[in-house]
Short mmCIF file of C-alpha atoms in Angstrom, two decimals:
data_model
loop_
_atom_site.label_atom_id
_atom_site.label_comp_id
_atom_site.label_asym_id
_atom_site.label_seq_id
_atom_site.Cartn_x
_atom_site.Cartn_y
_atom_site.Cartn_z
CA UNK A 1 5.14 19.18 55.60
CA UNK A 2 3.36 22.51 55.09
CA UNK A 3 0.63 21.38 57.47
CA UNK A 4 3.19 20.55 60.19
CA UNK A 5 4.83 23.95 59.80
CA UNK A 6 1.42 25.67 60.10
CA UNK A 7 0.52 23.64 63.18
CA UNK A 8 3.94 24.28 64.70
CA UNK A 9 3.59 28.06 64.19
CA UNK A 10 0.06 28.14 65.67
CA UNK A 11 1.08 26.06 68.71
CA UNK A 12 4.27 28.06 69.29
CA UNK A 13 2.51 31.44 69.09
CA UNK A 14 -0.32 30.23 71.34
CA UNK A 15 2.14 28.84 73.91
CA UNK A 16 4.31 31.96 73.96
CA UNK A 17 1.29 34.30 74.25
CA UNK A 18 -0.16 32.14 77.05
CA UNK A 19 3.20 32.13 78.85
CA UNK A 20 3.61 35.91 78.43
CA UNK A 21 0.12 36.55 79.83
CA UNK A 22 0.79 34.21 82.76
CA UNK A 23 4.13 35.77 83.72
CA UNK A 24 3.48 39.42 82.82
CA UNK A 25 -0.17 39.82 83.87
CA UNK A 26 -1.38 36.98 86.08
CA UNK A 27 1.78 36.47 88.19
CA UNK A 28 2.06 40.13 89.34
CA UNK A 29 -1.66 40.20 90.26
CA UNK A 30 -1.24 36.90 92.14
CA UNK A 31 1.80 38.20 94.02
CA UNK A 32 -0.22 41.24 95.19
CA UNK A 33 -3.49 39.57 96.16
CA UNK A 34 -2.30 36.04 96.98
CA UNK A 35 1.18 36.65 98.32
CA UNK A 36 1.00 33.52 100.50
CA UNK A 37 1.09 31.33 97.39
CA UNK A 38 4.69 30.44 96.39
CA UNK A 39 5.75 32.37 93.25
CA UNK A 40 6.74 29.12 91.56
CA UNK A 41 3.05 28.15 91.47
CA UNK A 42 0.73 30.02 89.13
CA UNK A 43 -2.91 29.69 90.09
CA UNK A 44 -3.90 30.40 86.49
CA UNK A 45 -1.30 28.72 84.31
CA UNK A 46 -2.55 29.27 80.75
CA UNK A 47 0.22 27.33 78.88
CA UNK A 48 -1.14 24.06 80.27
CA UNK A 49 -4.33 24.69 78.27
CA UNK A 50 -2.24 25.10 75.12
CA UNK A 51 -0.43 21.83 75.84
CA UNK A 52 -3.70 19.94 76.37
CA UNK A 53 -5.47 21.41 73.33
CA UNK A 54 -2.39 20.74 71.20
CA UNK A 55 -2.30 17.11 72.38
CA UNK A 56 -6.04 16.80 71.69
CA UNK A 57 -5.84 18.20 68.17
CA UNK A 58 -2.43 17.05 66.98
CA UNK A 59 -1.80 13.85 68.97
CA UNK A 60 1.84 12.84 69.48
CA UNK A 61 2.94 15.51 66.97
CA UNK A 62 2.08 18.05 69.66
CA UNK A 63 5.14 16.89 71.60
CA UNK A 64 7.39 17.94 68.72
CA UNK A 65 5.48 21.20 68.14
CA UNK A 66 5.79 22.18 71.81
CA UNK A 67 9.49 21.44 72.38
CA UNK A 68 10.95 24.76 71.09
CA UNK A 69 8.45 27.03 72.90
CA UNK A 70 8.60 24.78 75.99
CA UNK A 71 12.38 25.11 76.21
CA UNK A 72 12.41 28.82 75.32
CA UNK A 73 10.00 29.62 78.16
CA UNK A 74 11.88 27.21 80.45
CA UNK A 75 15.11 29.18 80.04
CA UNK A 76 13.25 32.51 80.35
CA UNK A 77 11.68 31.26 83.56
CA UNK A 78 15.04 30.16 85.00
CA UNK A 79 16.55 33.53 84.01
CA UNK A 80 13.79 35.69 85.48
CA UNK A 81 12.95 33.64 88.58
CA UNK A 82 16.48 32.54 89.40
CA UNK A 83 15.30 28.99 90.05
CA UNK A 84 17.20 25.81 89.34
CA UNK A 85 15.12 23.47 87.20
CA UNK A 86 16.10 20.20 85.56
CA UNK A 87 16.81 20.35 81.84
CA UNK A 88 14.23 17.65 81.19
CA UNK A 89 11.44 19.52 83.02
CA UNK A 90 9.81 20.95 79.85
CA UNK A 91 9.74 17.48 78.25
CA UNK A 92 8.13 16.04 81.39
CA UNK A 93 5.37 18.70 81.26
CA UNK A 94 4.74 18.20 77.52
CA UNK A 95 4.69 14.41 77.71
CA UNK A 96 2.56 14.41 80.89
CA UNK A 97 -0.07 16.52 79.10
CA UNK A 98 -0.03 14.16 76.13
CA UNK A 99 -0.44 11.13 78.41
CA UNK A 100 -3.39 12.81 80.17
CA UNK A 101 -5.19 13.36 76.86
CA UNK A 102 -4.24 9.93 75.54
CA UNK A 103 -5.58 8.18 78.65
CA UNK A 104 -8.90 10.00 78.41
CA UNK A 105 -9.18 9.24 74.70
CA UNK A 106 -8.75 5.54 75.45
CA UNK A 107 -12.15 5.46 77.13
CA UNK A 108 -14.10 4.06 74.14
CA UNK A 109 -17.35 5.92 74.75
CA UNK A 110 -15.64 9.29 74.74
CA UNK A 111 -13.36 9.00 71.75
CA UNK A 112 -11.78 11.88 69.94
CA UNK A 113 -14.69 12.32 67.55
CA UNK A 114 -17.60 12.15 69.94
CA UNK A 115 -18.80 15.64 70.74
CA UNK A 116 -22.14 14.54 72.16
CA UNK A 117 -20.36 13.80 75.43
CA UNK A 118 -19.35 17.40 76.13
CA UNK A 119 -15.80 16.85 75.02
CA UNK A 120 -14.63 19.99 76.83
CA UNK A 121 -15.40 18.42 80.23
CA UNK A 122 -13.35 15.35 79.33
CA UNK A 123 -10.57 17.61 78.14
CA UNK A 124 -10.57 19.32 81.54
CA UNK A 125 -10.30 15.89 83.15
CA UNK A 126 -7.43 15.09 80.76
CA UNK A 127 -5.85 18.39 81.84
CA UNK A 128 -6.20 17.38 85.48
CA UNK A 129 -4.61 13.97 84.85
CA UNK A 130 -1.83 15.56 82.82
CA UNK A 131 -1.19 18.00 85.63
CA UNK A 132 -0.98 15.22 88.21
CA UNK A 133 1.55 13.36 86.03
CA UNK A 134 3.41 16.63 85.56
CA UNK A 135 3.56 17.17 89.33
CA UNK A 136 4.72 13.61 89.92
CA UNK A 137 7.34 13.93 87.16
CA UNK A 138 8.71 17.16 88.59
CA UNK A 139 8.71 15.57 92.04
CA UNK A 140 10.86 12.74 90.70
CA UNK A 141 13.24 15.18 88.99
CA UNK A 142 13.67 17.27 92.12
CA UNK A 143 13.75 14.21 94.37
CA UNK A 144 11.11 15.62 96.67
CA UNK A 145 7.35 15.22 96.79
CA UNK A 146 5.08 17.82 98.23
CA UNK A 147 1.36 17.12 97.96
CA UNK A 148 0.40 20.73 98.57
CA UNK A 149 2.75 22.45 96.14
CA UNK A 150 3.78 19.96 93.49
CA UNK A 151 0.56 18.03 93.13
CA UNK A 152 -2.32 20.24 94.27
CA UNK A 153 -0.64 23.53 93.39
CA UNK A 154 0.09 22.44 89.85
CA UNK A 155 -3.32 20.80 89.44
CA UNK A 156 -5.28 23.88 90.56
CA UNK A 157 -3.20 26.27 88.49
CA UNK A 158 -3.10 24.06 85.41
CA UNK A 159 -6.79 23.16 85.31
CA UNK A 160 -7.96 26.71 86.06
CA UNK A 161 -5.54 27.99 83.42
CA UNK A 162 -6.87 25.49 80.90
CA UNK A 163 -10.47 26.47 81.75
CA UNK A 164 -9.65 30.18 81.40
CA UNK A 165 -8.00 29.54 78.03
CA UNK A 166 -11.05 27.65 76.78
CA UNK A 167 -13.34 30.49 77.93
CA UNK A 168 -11.05 32.93 76.08
CA UNK A 169 -11.51 30.79 72.96
CA UNK A 170 -15.30 31.18 73.23
CA UNK A 171 -14.95 34.95 73.16
CA UNK A 172 -12.30 34.78 70.44
CA UNK A 173 -14.66 32.84 68.15
CA UNK A 174 -17.50 35.22 69.02
CA UNK A 175 -15.30 38.20 68.13
CA UNK A 176 -14.21 36.58 64.84
CA UNK A 177 -17.82 35.76 63.96
CA UNK A 178 -18.93 39.36 64.53
CA UNK A 179 -16.03 40.93 62.70
CA UNK A 180 -16.46 38.79 59.53
CA UNK B 1 -12.32 19.12 53.40
CA UNK B 2 -8.70 20.15 54.17
CA UNK B 3 -7.41 18.76 57.47
CA UNK B 4 -6.73 22.19 58.96
CA UNK B 5 -10.37 23.16 58.29
CA UNK B 6 -11.50 19.93 59.97
CA UNK B 7 -9.43 20.82 63.04
CA UNK B 8 -10.89 24.32 63.10
CA UNK B 9 -14.40 22.86 62.88
CA UNK B 10 -13.54 20.47 65.71
CA UNK B 11 -12.31 23.34 67.88
CA UNK B 12 -15.38 25.43 67.06
CA UNK B 13 -17.66 22.51 67.98
CA UNK B 14 -15.79 22.07 71.25
CA UNK B 15 -16.13 25.69 72.32
CA UNK B 16 -19.72 25.98 71.06
CA UNK B 17 -20.72 23.06 73.25
CA UNK B 18 -18.86 24.58 76.19
CA UNK B 19 -20.55 27.93 75.54
CA UNK B 20 -23.99 26.29 75.56
CA UNK B 21 -23.28 24.16 78.65
CA UNK B 22 -22.08 27.19 80.61
CA UNK B 23 -25.02 29.35 79.48
CA UNK B 24 -22.69 31.83 77.77
CA UNK B 25 -24.18 31.61 74.28
CA UNK B 26 -25.84 34.58 72.60
CA UNK B 27 -28.97 32.44 72.32
CA UNK B 28 -29.21 31.83 76.06
CA UNK B 29 -28.41 35.51 76.67
CA UNK B 30 -31.42 36.48 74.50
CA UNK B 31 -33.63 33.91 76.23
CA UNK B 32 -32.70 35.20 79.69
CA UNK B 33 -33.26 38.80 78.62
CA UNK B 34 -36.60 37.90 77.06
CA UNK B 35 -37.90 36.07 80.13
CA UNK B 36 -36.81 38.99 82.32
CA UNK B 37 -38.47 41.52 80.00
CA UNK B 38 -41.71 39.51 79.91
CA UNK B 39 -41.70 39.28 83.71
CA UNK B 40 -40.95 43.01 84.03
CA UNK B 41 -43.75 44.05 81.66
CA UNK B 42 -46.03 41.48 83.25
CA UNK B 43 -45.72 43.16 86.62
CA UNK B 44 -46.34 46.61 85.13
CA UNK B 45 -49.09 45.89 82.59
CA UNK B 46 -51.64 43.80 84.51
CA UNK B 47 -50.56 40.30 83.67
CA UNK B 48 -49.30 40.39 80.10
CA UNK B 49 -46.55 41.74 77.89
CA UNK B 50 -47.34 42.77 74.31
CA UNK B 51 -44.95 42.11 71.44
CA UNK B 52 -44.65 45.84 70.72
CA UNK B 53 -43.75 46.57 74.35
CA UNK B 54 -41.18 43.76 74.29
CA UNK B 55 -39.55 45.14 71.14
CA UNK B 56 -39.12 48.49 72.91
CA UNK B 57 -37.94 47.03 76.22
CA UNK B 58 -34.45 48.29 77.24
CA UNK B 59 -33.20 44.73 77.90
CA UNK B 60 -33.91 43.71 74.30
CA UNK B 61 -32.50 46.67 72.41
CA UNK B 62 -29.29 44.86 71.51
CA UNK B 63 -31.18 42.12 69.62
CA UNK B 64 -32.71 42.25 66.16
CA UNK B 65 -36.49 42.00 65.66
CA UNK B 66 -36.26 38.65 63.80
CA UNK B 67 -34.13 37.19 66.62
CA UNK B 68 -36.70 38.29 69.22
CA UNK B 69 -39.61 36.85 67.23
CA UNK B 70 -37.74 33.57 66.71
CA UNK B 71 -36.90 33.37 70.40
CA UNK B 72 -40.51 34.15 71.40
CA UNK B 73 -41.77 31.31 69.23
CA UNK B 74 -39.11 28.85 70.47
CA UNK B 75 -39.70 29.77 74.11
CA UNK B 76 -43.44 29.40 73.71
CA UNK B 77 -42.92 25.91 72.28
CA UNK B 78 -40.48 24.99 75.07
CA UNK B 79 -42.94 26.29 77.68
CA UNK B 80 -40.73 29.03 79.09
CA UNK B 81 -43.39 31.65 78.30
CA UNK B 82 -47.06 31.34 77.30
CA UNK B 83 -49.51 33.28 75.17
CA UNK B 84 -52.28 35.03 77.11
CA UNK B 85 -55.41 36.98 76.27
CA UNK B 86 -57.96 36.65 73.49
CA UNK B 87 -55.79 38.33 70.81
CA UNK B 88 -52.31 37.44 69.47
CA UNK B 89 -49.08 39.01 70.60
CA UNK B 90 -49.45 38.93 74.39
CA UNK B 91 -47.17 36.87 76.61
CA UNK B 92 -46.71 35.96 80.26
CA UNK B 93 -44.08 33.91 82.08
CA UNK B 94 -45.00 30.21 82.33
CA UNK B 95 -45.88 29.37 85.93
#
């Protein structure tokens, strides 16, 4: 039980920090320099990286860990953006990410434990798949499909956000190593 | 090993591999700086760079002496640089 609480706290903090950075730092910069991109689409959506890494490390438990932070940010997003999103949207995003990672882990030669295959590249592919499922799921919820915004927009933003988060982890570990 | 430590190790392995693949590791940073310093000294000092000149080169000031010596040896073995001249301690970029 203690382990689940620890994991839950780590995932929740990581998700909330990633969401705060995306909305408070990345979104304003995007609206200035890339104003043609719809505000609903973040071209560097860091929380997707948290969802994928959580699914990779904690399996199906990640779904439970992510629900509170997913819903909290969902309501914050609705409040600040004034958009109307389905109540099940956060669940769709969380489950889509889990399915993306699960599908990739089913390829026997990759496996969860095999690091000789550059696991990070497979995780990016899992992030891409998860993002596609997420886009399709949101399309179903909103009853409209747009290849450019819902599928490609999400995929670009999610995968680049995941990549940026993983790069940030490199520098985080480097910083920790130097400060110890 | 506790499970949370295993997960931390797994995450560290993941990012270390990513760091190496993307050429962002400290090791590759030292290697790149060393090759550049050898090439720079090579062009200034008639075809070779001495170990003492390399240790004083501005590009290598952020690295420790043992790290530079280890990198020189490893890069000589991997063929990235080669020893030149009749005495020890002189290097040139591998052609």
